PDB file of C-alpha atoms in Angstrom:
ATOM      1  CA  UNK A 233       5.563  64.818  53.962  1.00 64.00           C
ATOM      2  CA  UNK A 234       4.008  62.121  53.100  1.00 75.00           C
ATOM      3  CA  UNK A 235       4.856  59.706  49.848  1.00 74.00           C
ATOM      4  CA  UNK A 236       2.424  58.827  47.729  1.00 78.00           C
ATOM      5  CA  UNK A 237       3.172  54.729  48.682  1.00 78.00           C
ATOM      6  CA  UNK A 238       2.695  55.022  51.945  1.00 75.00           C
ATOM      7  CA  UNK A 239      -0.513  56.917  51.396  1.00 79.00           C
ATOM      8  CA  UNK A 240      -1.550  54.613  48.939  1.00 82.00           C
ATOM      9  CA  UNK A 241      -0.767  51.721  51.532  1.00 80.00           C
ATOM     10  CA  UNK A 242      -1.941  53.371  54.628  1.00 79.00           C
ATOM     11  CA  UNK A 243      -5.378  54.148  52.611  1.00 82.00           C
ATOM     12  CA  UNK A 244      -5.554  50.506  51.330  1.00 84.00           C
ATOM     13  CA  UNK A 245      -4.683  48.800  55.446  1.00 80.00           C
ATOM     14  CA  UNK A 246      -7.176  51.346  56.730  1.00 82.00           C
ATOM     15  CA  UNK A 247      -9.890  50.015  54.263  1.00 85.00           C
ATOM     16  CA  UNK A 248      -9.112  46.221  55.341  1.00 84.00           C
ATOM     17  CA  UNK A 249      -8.920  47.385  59.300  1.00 78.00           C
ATOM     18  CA  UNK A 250     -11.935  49.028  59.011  1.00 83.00           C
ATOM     19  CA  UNK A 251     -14.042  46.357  57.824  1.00 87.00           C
ATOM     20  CA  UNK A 252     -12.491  44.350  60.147  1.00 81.00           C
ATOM     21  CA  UNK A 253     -13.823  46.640  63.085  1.00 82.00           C
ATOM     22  CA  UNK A 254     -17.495  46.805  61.725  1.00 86.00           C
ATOM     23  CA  UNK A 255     -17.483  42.740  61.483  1.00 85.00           C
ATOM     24  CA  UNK A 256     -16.392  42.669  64.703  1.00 81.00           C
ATOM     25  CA  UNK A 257     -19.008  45.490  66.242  1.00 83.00           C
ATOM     26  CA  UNK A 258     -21.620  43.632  64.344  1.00 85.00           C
ATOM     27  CA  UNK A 259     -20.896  40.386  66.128  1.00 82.00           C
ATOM     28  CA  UNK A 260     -20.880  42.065  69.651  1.00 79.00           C
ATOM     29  CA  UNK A 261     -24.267  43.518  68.804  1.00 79.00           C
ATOM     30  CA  UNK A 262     -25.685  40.612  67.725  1.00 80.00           C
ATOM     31  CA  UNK A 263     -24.273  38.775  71.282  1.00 70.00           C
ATOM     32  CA  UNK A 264     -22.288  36.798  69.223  1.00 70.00           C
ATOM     33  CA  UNK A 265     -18.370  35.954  70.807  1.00 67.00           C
ATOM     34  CA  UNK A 266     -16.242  37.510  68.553  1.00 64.00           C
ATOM     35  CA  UNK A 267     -12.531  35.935  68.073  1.00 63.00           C
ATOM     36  CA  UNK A 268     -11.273  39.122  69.136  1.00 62.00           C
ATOM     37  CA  UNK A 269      -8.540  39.755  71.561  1.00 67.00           C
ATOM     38  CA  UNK A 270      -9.126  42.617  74.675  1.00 75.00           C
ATOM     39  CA  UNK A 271      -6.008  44.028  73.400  1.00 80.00           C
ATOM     40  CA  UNK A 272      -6.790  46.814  71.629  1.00 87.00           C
ATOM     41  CA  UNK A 273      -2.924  46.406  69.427  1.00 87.00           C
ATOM     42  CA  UNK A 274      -3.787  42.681  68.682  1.00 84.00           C
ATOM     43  CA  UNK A 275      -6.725  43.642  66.816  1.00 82.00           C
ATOM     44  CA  UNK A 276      -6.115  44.074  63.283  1.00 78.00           C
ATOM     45  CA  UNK A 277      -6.965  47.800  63.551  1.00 83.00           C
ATOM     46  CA  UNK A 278      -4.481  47.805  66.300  1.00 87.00           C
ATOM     47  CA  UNK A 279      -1.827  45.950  64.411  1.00 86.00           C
ATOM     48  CA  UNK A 280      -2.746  48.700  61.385  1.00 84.00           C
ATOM     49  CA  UNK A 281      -2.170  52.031  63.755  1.00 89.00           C
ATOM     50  CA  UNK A 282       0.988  50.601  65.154  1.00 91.00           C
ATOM     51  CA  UNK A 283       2.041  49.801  61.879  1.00 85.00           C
ATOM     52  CA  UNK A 284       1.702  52.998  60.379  1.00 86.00           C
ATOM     53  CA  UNK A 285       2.470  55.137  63.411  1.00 90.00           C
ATOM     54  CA  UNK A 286       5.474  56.441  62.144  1.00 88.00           C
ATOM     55  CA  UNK A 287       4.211  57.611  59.403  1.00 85.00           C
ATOM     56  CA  UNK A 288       0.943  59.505  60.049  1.00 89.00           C
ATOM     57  CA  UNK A 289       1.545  60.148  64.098  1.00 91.00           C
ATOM     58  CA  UNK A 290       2.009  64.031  62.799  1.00 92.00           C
ATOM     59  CA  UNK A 291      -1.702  63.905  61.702  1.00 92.00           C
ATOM     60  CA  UNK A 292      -4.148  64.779  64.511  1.00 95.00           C
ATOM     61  CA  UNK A 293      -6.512  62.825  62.236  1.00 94.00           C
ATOM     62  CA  UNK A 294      -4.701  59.961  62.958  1.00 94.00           C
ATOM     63  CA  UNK A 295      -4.119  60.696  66.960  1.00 95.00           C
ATOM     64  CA  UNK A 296      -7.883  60.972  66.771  1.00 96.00           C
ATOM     65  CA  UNK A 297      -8.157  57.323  66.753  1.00 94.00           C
ATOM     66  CA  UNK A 298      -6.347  56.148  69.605  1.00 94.00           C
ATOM     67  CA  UNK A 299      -8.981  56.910  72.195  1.00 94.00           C
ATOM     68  CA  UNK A 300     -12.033  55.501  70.908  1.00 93.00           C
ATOM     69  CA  UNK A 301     -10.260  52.183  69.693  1.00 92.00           C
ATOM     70  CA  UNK A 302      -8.800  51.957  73.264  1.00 93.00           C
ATOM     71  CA  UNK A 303     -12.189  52.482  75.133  1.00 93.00           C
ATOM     72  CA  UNK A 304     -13.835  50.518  72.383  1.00 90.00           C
ATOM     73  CA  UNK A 305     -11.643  47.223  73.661  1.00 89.00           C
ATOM     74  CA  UNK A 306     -12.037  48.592  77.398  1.00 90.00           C
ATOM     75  CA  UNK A 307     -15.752  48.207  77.054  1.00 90.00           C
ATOM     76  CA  UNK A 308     -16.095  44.938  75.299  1.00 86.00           C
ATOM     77  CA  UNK A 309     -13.654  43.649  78.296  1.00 86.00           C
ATOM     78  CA  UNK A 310     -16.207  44.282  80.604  1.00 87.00           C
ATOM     79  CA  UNK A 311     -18.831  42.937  78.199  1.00 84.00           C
ATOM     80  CA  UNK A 312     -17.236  39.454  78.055  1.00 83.00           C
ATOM     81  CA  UNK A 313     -17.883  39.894  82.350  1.00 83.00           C
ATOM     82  CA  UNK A 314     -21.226  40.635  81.645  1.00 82.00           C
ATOM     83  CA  UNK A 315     -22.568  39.479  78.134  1.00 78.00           C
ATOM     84  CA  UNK A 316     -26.087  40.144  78.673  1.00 78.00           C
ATOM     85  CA  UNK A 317     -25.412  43.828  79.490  1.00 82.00           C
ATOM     86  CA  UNK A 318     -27.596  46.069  77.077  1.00 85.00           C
ATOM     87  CA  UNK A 319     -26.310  49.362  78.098  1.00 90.00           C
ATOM     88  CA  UNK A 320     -22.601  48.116  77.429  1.00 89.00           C
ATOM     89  CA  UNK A 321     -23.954  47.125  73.484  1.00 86.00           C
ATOM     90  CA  UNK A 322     -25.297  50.596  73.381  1.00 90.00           C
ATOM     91  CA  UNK A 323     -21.969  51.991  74.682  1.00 93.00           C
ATOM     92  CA  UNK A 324     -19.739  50.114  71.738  1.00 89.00           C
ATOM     93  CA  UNK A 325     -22.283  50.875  69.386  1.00 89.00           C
ATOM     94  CA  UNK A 326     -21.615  54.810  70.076  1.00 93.00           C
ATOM     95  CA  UNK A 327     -17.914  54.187  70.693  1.00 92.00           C
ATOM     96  CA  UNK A 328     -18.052  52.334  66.847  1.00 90.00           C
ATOM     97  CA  UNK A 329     -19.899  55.376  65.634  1.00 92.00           C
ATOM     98  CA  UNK A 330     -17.272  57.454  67.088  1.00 93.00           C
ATOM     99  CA  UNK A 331     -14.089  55.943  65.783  1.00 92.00           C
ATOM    100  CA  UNK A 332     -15.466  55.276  62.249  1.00 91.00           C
ATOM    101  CA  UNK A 333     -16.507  59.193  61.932  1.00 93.00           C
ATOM    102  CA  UNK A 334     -12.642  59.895  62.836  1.00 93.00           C
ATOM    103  CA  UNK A 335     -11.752  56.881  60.416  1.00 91.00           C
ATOM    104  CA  UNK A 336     -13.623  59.036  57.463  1.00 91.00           C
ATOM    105  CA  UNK A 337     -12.038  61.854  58.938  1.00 93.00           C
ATOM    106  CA  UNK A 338      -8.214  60.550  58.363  1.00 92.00           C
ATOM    107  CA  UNK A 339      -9.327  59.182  54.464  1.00 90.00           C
ATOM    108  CA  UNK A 340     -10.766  62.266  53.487  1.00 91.00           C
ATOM    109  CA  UNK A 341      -7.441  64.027  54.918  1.00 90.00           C
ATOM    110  CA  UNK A 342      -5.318  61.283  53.278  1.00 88.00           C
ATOM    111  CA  UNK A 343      -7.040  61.485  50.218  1.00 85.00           C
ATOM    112  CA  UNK A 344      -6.226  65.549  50.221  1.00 85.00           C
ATOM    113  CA  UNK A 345      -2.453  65.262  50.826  1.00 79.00           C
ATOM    114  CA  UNK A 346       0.031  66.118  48.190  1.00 66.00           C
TER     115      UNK A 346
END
């Protein structure tokens, strides 16, 4: 079970990581260089899964993250190789669409828990 804090805080971090992720997809579509690591924990929605790991690793929700965020960093390592590459763009674009449907996905499941 989850307490109401730690939903409260893992609701609030996932708001802030979030719109850290869409200013940083934003900048990669727009070809700018993002002050980003290629890590994809050193990125502050990295830092915010590890953080809360413990706590919401029992909600597939959550485990629904991990891949998209990890190919999303994956893809914009190759991209720094190969900046004028449209097709990679296109490919974090879908990969951003991706993990921000599974982002709404753990809210509205967050939001629901007793």
């Amino acid at each position: 079970m989850i307490s109401r804090s730690i939903k409260s805080e893992a609701l609030g971090r996932l708001l802030d990581a979030r719109m850290q992720h869409t200013k940083w997809v934003a900048e990669v579509l727009h070809e700018r260089d993002p002050q980003v690591t290629e890590d994809h924990t050193l990125c502050e929605f990295g830092k915010w899964m590890i953080a809360v790991r413990d706590e919401l690793d029992d909600l597939e929700e959550f485990q629904d993250l991990d891949v998209p965020h990890r190919e999303l960093h994956m893809v914009y390592k190759v991209l720094k190789s190969n900046p004028t590459h449209q097709i990679l763009r296109e490919e974090i674009k879908l990969l951003s669409e991706k993990l921000i449907s599974r982002i709404d996905a753990l809210e509205q499941r967050l939001a629901h828990l007793d």
